[in-house]
Short mmCIF file of C-alpha atoms and ligand atoms in Angstrom, two decimals:
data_model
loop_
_atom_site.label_atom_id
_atom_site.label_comp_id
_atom_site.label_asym_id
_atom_site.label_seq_id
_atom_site.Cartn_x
_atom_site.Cartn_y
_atom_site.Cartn_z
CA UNK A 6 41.77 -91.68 -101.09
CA UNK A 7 44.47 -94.58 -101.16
CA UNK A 8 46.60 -95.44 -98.98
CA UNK A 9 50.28 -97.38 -100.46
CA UNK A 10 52.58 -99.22 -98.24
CA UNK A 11 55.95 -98.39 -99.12
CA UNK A 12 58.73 -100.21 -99.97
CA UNK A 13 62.04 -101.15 -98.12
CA UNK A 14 63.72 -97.37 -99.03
CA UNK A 15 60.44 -96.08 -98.29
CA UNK A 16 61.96 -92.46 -99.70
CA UNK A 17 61.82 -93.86 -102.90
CA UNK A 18 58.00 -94.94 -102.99
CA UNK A 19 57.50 -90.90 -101.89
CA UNK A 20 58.98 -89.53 -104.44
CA UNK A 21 58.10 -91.57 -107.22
CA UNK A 22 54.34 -91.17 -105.76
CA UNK A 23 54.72 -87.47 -105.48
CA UNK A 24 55.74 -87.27 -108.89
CA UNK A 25 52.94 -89.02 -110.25
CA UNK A 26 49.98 -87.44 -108.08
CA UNK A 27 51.74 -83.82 -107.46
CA UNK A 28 53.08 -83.52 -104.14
CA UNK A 29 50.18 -81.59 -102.32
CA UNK A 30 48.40 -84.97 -102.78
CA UNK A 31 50.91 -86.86 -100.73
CA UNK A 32 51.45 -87.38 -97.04
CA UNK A 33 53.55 -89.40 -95.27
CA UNK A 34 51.62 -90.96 -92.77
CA UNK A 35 54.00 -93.21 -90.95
CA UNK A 36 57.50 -94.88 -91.57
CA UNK A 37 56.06 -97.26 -94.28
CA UNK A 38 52.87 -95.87 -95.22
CA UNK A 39 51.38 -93.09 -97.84
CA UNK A 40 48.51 -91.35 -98.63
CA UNK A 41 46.96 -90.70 -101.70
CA UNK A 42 44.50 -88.17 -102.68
CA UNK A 43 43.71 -89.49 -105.66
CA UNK A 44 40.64 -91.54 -107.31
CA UNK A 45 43.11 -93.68 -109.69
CA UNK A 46 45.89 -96.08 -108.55
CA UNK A 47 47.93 -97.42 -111.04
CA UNK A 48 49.62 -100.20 -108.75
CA UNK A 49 51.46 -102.61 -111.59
CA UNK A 50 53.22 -99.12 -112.62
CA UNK A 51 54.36 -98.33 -109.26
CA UNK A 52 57.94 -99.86 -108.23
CA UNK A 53 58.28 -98.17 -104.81
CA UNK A 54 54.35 -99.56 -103.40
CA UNK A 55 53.67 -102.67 -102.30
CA UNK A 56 50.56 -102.75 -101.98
CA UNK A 57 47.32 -100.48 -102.22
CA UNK A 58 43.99 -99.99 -100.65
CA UNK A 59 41.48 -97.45 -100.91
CA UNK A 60 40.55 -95.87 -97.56
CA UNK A 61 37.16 -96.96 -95.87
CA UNK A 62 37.76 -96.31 -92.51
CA UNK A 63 39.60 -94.01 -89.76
CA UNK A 64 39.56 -93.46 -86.34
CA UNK A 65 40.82 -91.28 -84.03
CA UNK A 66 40.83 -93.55 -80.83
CA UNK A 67 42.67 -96.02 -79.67
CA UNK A 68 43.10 -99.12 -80.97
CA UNK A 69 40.57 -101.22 -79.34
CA UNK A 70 37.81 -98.63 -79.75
CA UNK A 71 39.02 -98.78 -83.68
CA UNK A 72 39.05 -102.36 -83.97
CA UNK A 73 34.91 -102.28 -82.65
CA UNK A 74 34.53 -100.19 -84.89
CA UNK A 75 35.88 -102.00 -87.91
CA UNK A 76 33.84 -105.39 -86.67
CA UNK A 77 30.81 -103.07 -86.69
CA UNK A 78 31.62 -101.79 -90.50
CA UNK A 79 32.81 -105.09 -91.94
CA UNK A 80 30.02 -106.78 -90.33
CA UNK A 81 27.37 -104.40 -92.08
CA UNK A 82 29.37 -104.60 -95.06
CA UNK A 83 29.18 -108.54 -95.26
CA UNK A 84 25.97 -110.13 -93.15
CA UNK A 85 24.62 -111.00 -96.51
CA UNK A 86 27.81 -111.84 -98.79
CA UNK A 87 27.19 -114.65 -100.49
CA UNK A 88 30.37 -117.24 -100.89
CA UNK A 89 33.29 -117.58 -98.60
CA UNK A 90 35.46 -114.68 -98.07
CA UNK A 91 39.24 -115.04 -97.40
CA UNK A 92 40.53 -112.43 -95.27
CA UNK A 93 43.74 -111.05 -94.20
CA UNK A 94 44.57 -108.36 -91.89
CA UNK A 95 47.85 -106.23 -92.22
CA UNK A 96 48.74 -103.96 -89.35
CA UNK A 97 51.64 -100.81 -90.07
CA UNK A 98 53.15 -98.77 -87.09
CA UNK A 99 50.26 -99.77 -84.94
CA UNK A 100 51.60 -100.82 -81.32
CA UNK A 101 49.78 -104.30 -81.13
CA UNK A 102 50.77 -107.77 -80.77
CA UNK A 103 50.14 -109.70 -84.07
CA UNK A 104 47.84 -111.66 -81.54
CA UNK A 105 45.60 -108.47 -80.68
CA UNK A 106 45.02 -108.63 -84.46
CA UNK A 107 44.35 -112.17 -85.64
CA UNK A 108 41.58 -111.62 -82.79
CA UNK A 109 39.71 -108.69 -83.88
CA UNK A 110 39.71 -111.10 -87.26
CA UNK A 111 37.88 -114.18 -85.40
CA UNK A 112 35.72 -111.85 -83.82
CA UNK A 113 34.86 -110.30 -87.15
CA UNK A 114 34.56 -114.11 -88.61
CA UNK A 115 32.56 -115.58 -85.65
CA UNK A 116 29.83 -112.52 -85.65
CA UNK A 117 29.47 -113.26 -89.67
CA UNK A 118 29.17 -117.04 -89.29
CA UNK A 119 26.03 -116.44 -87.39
CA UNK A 120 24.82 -114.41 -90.19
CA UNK A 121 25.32 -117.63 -92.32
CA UNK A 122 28.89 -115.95 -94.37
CA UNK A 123 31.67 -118.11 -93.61
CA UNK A 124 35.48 -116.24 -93.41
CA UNK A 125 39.04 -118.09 -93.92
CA UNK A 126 41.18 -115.73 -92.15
CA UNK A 127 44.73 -115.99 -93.21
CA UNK A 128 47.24 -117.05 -90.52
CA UNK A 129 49.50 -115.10 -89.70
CA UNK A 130 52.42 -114.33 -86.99
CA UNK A 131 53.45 -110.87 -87.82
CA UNK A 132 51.57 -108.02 -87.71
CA UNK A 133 51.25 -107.51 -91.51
CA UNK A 134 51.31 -110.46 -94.57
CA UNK A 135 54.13 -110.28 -96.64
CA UNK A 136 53.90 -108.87 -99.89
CA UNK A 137 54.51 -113.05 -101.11
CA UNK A 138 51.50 -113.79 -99.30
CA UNK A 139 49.22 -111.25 -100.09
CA UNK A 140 50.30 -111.93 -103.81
CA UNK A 141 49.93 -115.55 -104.13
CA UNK A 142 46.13 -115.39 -102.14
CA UNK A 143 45.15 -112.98 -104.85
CA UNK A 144 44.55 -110.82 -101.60
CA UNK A 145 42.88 -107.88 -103.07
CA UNK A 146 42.01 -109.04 -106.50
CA UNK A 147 38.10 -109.94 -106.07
CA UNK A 148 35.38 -109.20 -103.89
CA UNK A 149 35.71 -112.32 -101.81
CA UNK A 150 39.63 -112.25 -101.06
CA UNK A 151 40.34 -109.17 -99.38
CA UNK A 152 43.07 -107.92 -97.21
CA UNK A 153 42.81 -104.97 -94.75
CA UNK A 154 45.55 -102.47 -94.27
CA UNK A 155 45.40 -101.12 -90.86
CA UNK A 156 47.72 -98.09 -90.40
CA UNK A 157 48.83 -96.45 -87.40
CA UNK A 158 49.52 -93.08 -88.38
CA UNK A 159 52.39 -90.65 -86.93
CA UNK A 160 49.79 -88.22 -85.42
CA UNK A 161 47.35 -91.24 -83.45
CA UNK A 162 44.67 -91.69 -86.09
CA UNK A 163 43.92 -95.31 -87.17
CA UNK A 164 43.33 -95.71 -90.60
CA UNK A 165 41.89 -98.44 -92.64
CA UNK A 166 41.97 -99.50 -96.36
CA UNK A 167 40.60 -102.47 -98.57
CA UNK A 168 43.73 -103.36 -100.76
CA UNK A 169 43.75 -103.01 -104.23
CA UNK A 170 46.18 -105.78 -104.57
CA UNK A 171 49.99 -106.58 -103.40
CA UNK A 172 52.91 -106.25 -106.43
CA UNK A 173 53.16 -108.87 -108.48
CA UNK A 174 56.66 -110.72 -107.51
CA UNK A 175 56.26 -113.53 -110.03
CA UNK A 176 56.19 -110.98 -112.64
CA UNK A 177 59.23 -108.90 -111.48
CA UNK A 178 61.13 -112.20 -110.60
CA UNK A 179 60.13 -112.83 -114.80
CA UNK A 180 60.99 -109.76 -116.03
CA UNK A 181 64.27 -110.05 -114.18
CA UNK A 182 65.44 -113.30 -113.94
CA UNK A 183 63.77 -115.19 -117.34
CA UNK A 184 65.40 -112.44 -119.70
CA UNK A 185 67.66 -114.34 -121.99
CA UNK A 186 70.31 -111.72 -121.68
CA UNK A 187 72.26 -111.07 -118.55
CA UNK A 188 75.49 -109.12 -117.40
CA UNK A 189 76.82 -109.59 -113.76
CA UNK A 190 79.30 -106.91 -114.65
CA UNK A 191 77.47 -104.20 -115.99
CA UNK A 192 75.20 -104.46 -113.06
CA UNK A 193 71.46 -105.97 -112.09
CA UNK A 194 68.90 -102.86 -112.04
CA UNK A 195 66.16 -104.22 -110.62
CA UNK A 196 62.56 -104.00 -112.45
CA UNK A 197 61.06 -102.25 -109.62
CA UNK A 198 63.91 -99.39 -109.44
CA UNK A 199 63.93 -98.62 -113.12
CA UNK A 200 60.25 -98.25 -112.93
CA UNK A 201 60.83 -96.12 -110.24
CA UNK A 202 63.63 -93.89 -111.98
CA UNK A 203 60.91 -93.50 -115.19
CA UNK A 204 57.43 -92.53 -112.78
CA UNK A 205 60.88 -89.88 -111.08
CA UNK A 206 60.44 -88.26 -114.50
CA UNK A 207 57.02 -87.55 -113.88
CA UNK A 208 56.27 -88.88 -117.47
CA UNK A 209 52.38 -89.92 -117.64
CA UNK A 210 50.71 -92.61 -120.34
CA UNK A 211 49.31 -91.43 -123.39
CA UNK A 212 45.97 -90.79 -123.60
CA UNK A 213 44.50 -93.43 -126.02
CA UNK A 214 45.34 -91.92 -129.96
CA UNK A 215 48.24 -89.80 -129.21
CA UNK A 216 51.82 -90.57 -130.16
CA UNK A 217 53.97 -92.24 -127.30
CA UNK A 218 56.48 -90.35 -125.44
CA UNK A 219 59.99 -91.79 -126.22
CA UNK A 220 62.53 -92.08 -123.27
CA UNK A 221 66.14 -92.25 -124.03
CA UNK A 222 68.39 -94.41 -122.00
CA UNK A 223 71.90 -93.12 -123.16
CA UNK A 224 73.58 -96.20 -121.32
CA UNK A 225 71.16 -98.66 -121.54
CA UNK A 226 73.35 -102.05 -120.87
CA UNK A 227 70.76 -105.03 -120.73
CA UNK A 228 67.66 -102.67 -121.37
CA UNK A 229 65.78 -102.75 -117.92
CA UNK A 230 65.00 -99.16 -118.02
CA UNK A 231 64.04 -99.88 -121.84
CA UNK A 232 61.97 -103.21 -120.96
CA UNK A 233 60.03 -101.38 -117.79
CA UNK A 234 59.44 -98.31 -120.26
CA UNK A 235 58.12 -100.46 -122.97
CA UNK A 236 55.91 -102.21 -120.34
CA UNK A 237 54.66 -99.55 -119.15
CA UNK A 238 53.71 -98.06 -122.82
CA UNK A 239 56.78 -95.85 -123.88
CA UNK A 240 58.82 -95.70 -127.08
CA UNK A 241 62.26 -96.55 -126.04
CA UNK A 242 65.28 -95.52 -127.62
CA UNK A 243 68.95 -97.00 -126.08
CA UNK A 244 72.29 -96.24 -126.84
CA UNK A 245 75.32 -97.85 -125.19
CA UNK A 246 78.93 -97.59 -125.59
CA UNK A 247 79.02 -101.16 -126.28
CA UNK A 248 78.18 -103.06 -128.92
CA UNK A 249 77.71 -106.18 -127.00
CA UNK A 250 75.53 -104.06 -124.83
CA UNK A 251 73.24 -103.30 -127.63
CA UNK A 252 72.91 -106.75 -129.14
CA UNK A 253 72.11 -108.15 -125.17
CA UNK A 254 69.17 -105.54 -125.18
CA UNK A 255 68.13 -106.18 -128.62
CA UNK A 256 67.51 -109.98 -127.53
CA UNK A 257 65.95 -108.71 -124.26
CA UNK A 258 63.35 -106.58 -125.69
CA UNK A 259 62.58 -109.28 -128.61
CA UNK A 260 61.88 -111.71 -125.87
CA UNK A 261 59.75 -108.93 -123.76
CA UNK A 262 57.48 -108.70 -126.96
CA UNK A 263 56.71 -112.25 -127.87
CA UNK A 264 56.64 -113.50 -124.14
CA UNK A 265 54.82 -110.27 -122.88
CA UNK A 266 52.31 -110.01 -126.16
CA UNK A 267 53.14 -106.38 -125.93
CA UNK A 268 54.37 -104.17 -129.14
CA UNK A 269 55.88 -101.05 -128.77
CA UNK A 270 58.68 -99.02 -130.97
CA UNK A 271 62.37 -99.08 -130.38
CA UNK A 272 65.18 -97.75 -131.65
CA UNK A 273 68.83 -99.05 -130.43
CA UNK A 274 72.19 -97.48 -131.56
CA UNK A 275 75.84 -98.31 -130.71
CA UNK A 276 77.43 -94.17 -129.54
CA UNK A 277 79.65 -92.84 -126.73
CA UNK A 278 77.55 -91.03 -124.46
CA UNK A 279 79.91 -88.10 -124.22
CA UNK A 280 79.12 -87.35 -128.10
CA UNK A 281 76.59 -88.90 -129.07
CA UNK A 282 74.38 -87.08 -131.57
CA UNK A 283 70.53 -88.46 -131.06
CA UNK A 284 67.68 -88.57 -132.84
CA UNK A 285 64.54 -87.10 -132.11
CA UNK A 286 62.25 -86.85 -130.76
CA UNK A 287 63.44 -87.36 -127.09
CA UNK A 288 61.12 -87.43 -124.06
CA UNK A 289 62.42 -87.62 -120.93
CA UNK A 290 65.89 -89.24 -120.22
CA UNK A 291 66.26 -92.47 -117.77
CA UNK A 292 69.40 -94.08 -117.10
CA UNK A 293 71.61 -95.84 -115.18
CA UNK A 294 74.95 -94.25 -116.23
CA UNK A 295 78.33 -95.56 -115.33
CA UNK A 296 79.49 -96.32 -111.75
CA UNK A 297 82.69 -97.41 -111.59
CA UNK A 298 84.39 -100.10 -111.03
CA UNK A 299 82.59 -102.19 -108.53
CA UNK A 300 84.16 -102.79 -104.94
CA UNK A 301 83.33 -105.03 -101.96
CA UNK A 302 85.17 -103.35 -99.76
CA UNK A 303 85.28 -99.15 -99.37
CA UNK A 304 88.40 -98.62 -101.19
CA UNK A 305 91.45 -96.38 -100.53
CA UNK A 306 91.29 -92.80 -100.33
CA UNK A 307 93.56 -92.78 -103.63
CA UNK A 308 91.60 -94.90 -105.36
CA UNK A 309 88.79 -93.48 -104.64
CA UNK A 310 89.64 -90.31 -106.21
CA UNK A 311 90.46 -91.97 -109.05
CA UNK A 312 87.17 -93.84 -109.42
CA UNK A 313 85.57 -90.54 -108.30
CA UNK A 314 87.11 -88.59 -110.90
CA UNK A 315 86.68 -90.48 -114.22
CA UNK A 316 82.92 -91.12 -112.97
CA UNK A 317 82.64 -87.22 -112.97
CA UNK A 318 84.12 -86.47 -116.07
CA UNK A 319 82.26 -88.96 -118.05
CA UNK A 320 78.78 -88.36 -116.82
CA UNK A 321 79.62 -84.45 -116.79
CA UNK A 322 80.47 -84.39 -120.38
CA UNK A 323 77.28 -86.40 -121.06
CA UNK A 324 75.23 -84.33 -119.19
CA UNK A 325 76.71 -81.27 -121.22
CA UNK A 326 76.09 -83.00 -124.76
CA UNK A 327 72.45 -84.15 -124.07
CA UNK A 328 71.39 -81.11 -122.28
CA UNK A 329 72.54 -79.50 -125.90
CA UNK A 330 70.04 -81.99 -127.19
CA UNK A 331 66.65 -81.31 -125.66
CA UNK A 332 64.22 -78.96 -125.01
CA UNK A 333 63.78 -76.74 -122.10
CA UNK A 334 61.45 -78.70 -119.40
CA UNK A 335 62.88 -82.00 -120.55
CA UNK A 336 62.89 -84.19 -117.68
CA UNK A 337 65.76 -86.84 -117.03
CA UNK A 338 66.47 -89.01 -113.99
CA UNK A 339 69.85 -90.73 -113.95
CA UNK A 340 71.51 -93.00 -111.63
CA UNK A 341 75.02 -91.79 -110.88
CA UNK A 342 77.27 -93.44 -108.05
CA UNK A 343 77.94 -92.38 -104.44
CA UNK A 344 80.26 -94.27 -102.04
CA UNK A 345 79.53 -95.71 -99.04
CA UNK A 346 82.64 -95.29 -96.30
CA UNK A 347 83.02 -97.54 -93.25
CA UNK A 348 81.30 -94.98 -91.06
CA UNK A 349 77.81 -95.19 -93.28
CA UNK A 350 78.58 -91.79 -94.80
CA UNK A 351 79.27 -91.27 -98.62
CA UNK A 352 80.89 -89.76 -101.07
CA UNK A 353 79.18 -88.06 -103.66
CA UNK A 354 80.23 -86.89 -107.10
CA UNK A 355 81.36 -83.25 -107.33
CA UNK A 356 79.04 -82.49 -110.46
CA UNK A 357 76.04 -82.53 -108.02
CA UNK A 358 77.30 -79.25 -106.55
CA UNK A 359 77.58 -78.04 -110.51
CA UNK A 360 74.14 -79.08 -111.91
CA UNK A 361 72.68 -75.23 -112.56
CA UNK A 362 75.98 -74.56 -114.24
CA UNK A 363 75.46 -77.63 -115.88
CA UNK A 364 72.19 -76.77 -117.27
CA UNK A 365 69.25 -78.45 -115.34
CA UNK A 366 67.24 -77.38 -112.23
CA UNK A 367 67.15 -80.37 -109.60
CA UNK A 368 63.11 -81.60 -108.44
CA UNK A 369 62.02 -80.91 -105.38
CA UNK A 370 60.14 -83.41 -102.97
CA UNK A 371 58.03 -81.88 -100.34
CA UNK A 372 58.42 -85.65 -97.96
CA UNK A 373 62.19 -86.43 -98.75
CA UNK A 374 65.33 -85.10 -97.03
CA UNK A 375 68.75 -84.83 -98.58
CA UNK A 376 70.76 -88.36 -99.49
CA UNK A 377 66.78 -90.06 -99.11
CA UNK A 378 67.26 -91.33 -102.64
CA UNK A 379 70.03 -93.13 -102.15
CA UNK A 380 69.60 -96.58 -103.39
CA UNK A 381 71.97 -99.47 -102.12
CA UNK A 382 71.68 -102.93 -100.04
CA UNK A 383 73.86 -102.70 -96.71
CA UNK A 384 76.58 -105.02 -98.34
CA UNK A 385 77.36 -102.84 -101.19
CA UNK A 386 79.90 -100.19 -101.19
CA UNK A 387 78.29 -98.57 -104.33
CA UNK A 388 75.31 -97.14 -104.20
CA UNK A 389 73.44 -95.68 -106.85
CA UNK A 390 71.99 -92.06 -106.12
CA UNK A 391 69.07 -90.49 -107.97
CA UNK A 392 69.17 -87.49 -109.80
CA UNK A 393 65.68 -85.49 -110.91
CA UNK A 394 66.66 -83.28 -112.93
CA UNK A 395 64.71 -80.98 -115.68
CA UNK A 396 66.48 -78.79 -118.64
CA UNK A 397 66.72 -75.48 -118.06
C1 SAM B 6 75.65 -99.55 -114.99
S1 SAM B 6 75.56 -100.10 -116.62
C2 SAM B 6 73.87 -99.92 -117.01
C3 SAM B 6 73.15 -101.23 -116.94
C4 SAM B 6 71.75 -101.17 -117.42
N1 SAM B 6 70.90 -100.38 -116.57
C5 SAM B 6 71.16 -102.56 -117.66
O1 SAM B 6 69.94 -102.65 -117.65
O2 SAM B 6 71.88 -103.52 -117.89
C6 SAM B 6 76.36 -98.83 -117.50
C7 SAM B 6 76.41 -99.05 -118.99
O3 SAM B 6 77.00 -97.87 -119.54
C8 SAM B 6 77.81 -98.24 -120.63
N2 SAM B 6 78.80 -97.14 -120.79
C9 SAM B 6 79.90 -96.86 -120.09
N3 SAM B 6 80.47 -95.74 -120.54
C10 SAM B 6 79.67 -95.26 -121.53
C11 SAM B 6 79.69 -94.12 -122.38
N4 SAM B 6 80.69 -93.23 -122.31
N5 SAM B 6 78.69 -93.97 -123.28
C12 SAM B 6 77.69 -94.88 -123.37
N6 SAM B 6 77.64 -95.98 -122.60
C13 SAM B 6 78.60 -96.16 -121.69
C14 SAM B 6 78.38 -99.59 -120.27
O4 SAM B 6 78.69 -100.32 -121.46
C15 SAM B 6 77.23 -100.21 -119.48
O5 SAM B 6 76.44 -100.99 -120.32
#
């Protein structure tokens, strides 16, 4: 059993977890926190977790009857570690000063150092470490640095988990920010949402000797979706209406092999997404389509329609030519635009009302509710929402 702390659209982390372990494996145990029935984690895959532990403890008391309980455990555990162990403790949704924490930690560290183990305990004035912190302590990563998530769940019960490790910023930061190709105007997509939007398809890894399933990213820009699918040990195939497009990803994924040491197939083509005829075969579909022009302020009703409109009718039509394209039970998962009004409500595009007319059956997710994958920071007017979709 794991346990993940989610991300900052916690929604997100759900899904793309329930898609990967089935849904009857997931529950949402409090505002930031998962559960995972599973024996496997796959943590560097995951963009919506940030960070994992597998469970070792729960409780159904209160909190200082819980945190005995985990001196008497870690205690047992350690009395005859030999080395120093660095220790961090994380606390999620529990109703404790961060002070009420870093003590059950010196109690925990006092009791071992008259067993002879000494313990570093990691300061801390929060309740839980950063994901930064967690990462550059290696918290997680050996048997003598280890970080404790304590979660308060919804229904009372405490529960605790040794982490598996924390996400690896300095990576993402990399991946995103070292690329040698880069295009304020067609957009950032993080590293961490297109992994998301490819684990959305529900796509798994090869087993070891069978051919790679290829993902198609019709509108593919810079190639983030392409460089997180590669990473992650896809095929990728991009087309974009752009020739300068094409060319920027080219040099991004030439860079993501030699810096990365990773090989992996591609295929890039120049072709209008509204007619494109691809090869196959094709995979699942990921893509961050076209949004728009972008705004920093919500824009008129008039021009909104407008925007609205030509939106619509090009990712429509696209949707109609590649869903003549694949097989039945294809997955895809495309970013399309909704926009946000003064009021924090938005405006979504009319073809979500069409999809079954369109062709594809939308995923269900047994933890989300509607508009939960919604993606946006509060400054931005545009926000990009998530369609799961699978061929009918
Ligand atoms: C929001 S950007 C995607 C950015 C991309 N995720 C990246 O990593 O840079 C949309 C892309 O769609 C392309 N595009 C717009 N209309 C298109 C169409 N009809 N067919 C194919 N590509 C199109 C644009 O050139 C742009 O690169």
């Amino acid at each position: 059993m794991y346990i993940a702390i989610l991300g900052r659209q916690p929604a997100l982390g759900l899904a793309e977890l329930e898609q990967l372990y089935g849904s009857a494996s997931v529950s949402h145990l409090a505002p930031q926190v998962a559960e995972i029935k599973t024996d496997e984690f796959h943590l560097s895959r995951l963009g919506g977790t940030l960070k994992a532990g597998q469970l070792t403890l729960q409780s159904r008391t209160a909190w200082h009857q819980a945190s005995q309980k985990l001196v008497e455990h870690y205690l047992r555990k350690w009395h005859t570690f030999e080395g120093k162990i660095t220790l961090g403790l994380s606390g999620y949704n529990l109703d404790i000063d961060p002070r009420e924490l870093q003590k059950t930690g010196i109690i925990l560290k006092q009791k071992l150092k008259k067993t002879g183990v000494s313990v570093r305990l990691v300061p801390n004035q929060e309740l839980a470490l950063s994901t930064a912190t967690s990462h550059h302590n290696k918290l997680g990563l050996s048997a003598n640095k280890v970080e404790l998530l304590i979660v308060k769940a919804d229904d009372g019960t405490i529960h605790v988990a040794e982490s598996t490790g924390a996400q690896n910023i300095t990576a993402y930061t990399r991946r995103d920010q070292e690329r040698p190709m880069r295009d304020a105007f067609v957009g950032m997509l993080p590293p961490k949402l297109a992994q998301i939007m490819i684990n959305l398809t529900g796509q798994l890894l090869p087993s070891e000797g069978e051919p790679r399933a290829r993902i198609l990213d019709p509108f593919c820009g810079t190639g983030v979706i392409l460089q997180e699918a590669a990473l992650m040990g896809y095929t990728v195939y991009g087309t974009d209406l752009a020739e300068k497009m094409i060319r920027y990803s080219r040099d991004n994924l030439n860079w993501l092999a030699e810096t990365h040491h990773v090989s992996f197939d591609w295929f890039l083509r120049e072709g209008d997404a509204v007619d494109a005829q691809w090869q196959q075969p094709i995979n699942a579909v990921v893509a961050e389509t076209y949004l728009g022009q972008p705004f920093s302020a919500p824009p008129s009703a008039a021009k909104l329609t407008e925007v609205r409109g030509n939106c619509n009718h090009i990712i429509s039509s696209f949707l109609k030519n590649i869903g003549s394209q694949i097989k039945p039970g294809t997955p895809l998962c495309i970013a399309v635009p909704a926009w946000r009004s003064k009021d924090g409500g938005f405006t979504h595009l009319p073809l979500i009302e069409k999809l079954e007319a369109l062709g594809y059956r939308e995923a269900t997710f047994a933890n989300l509710r509607p508009d939960d994958l919604l993606y946006y920071r509060e400054d931005q007017v545009v926000a990009r929402e998530l369609l799961v979709l699978v061929k009918l």
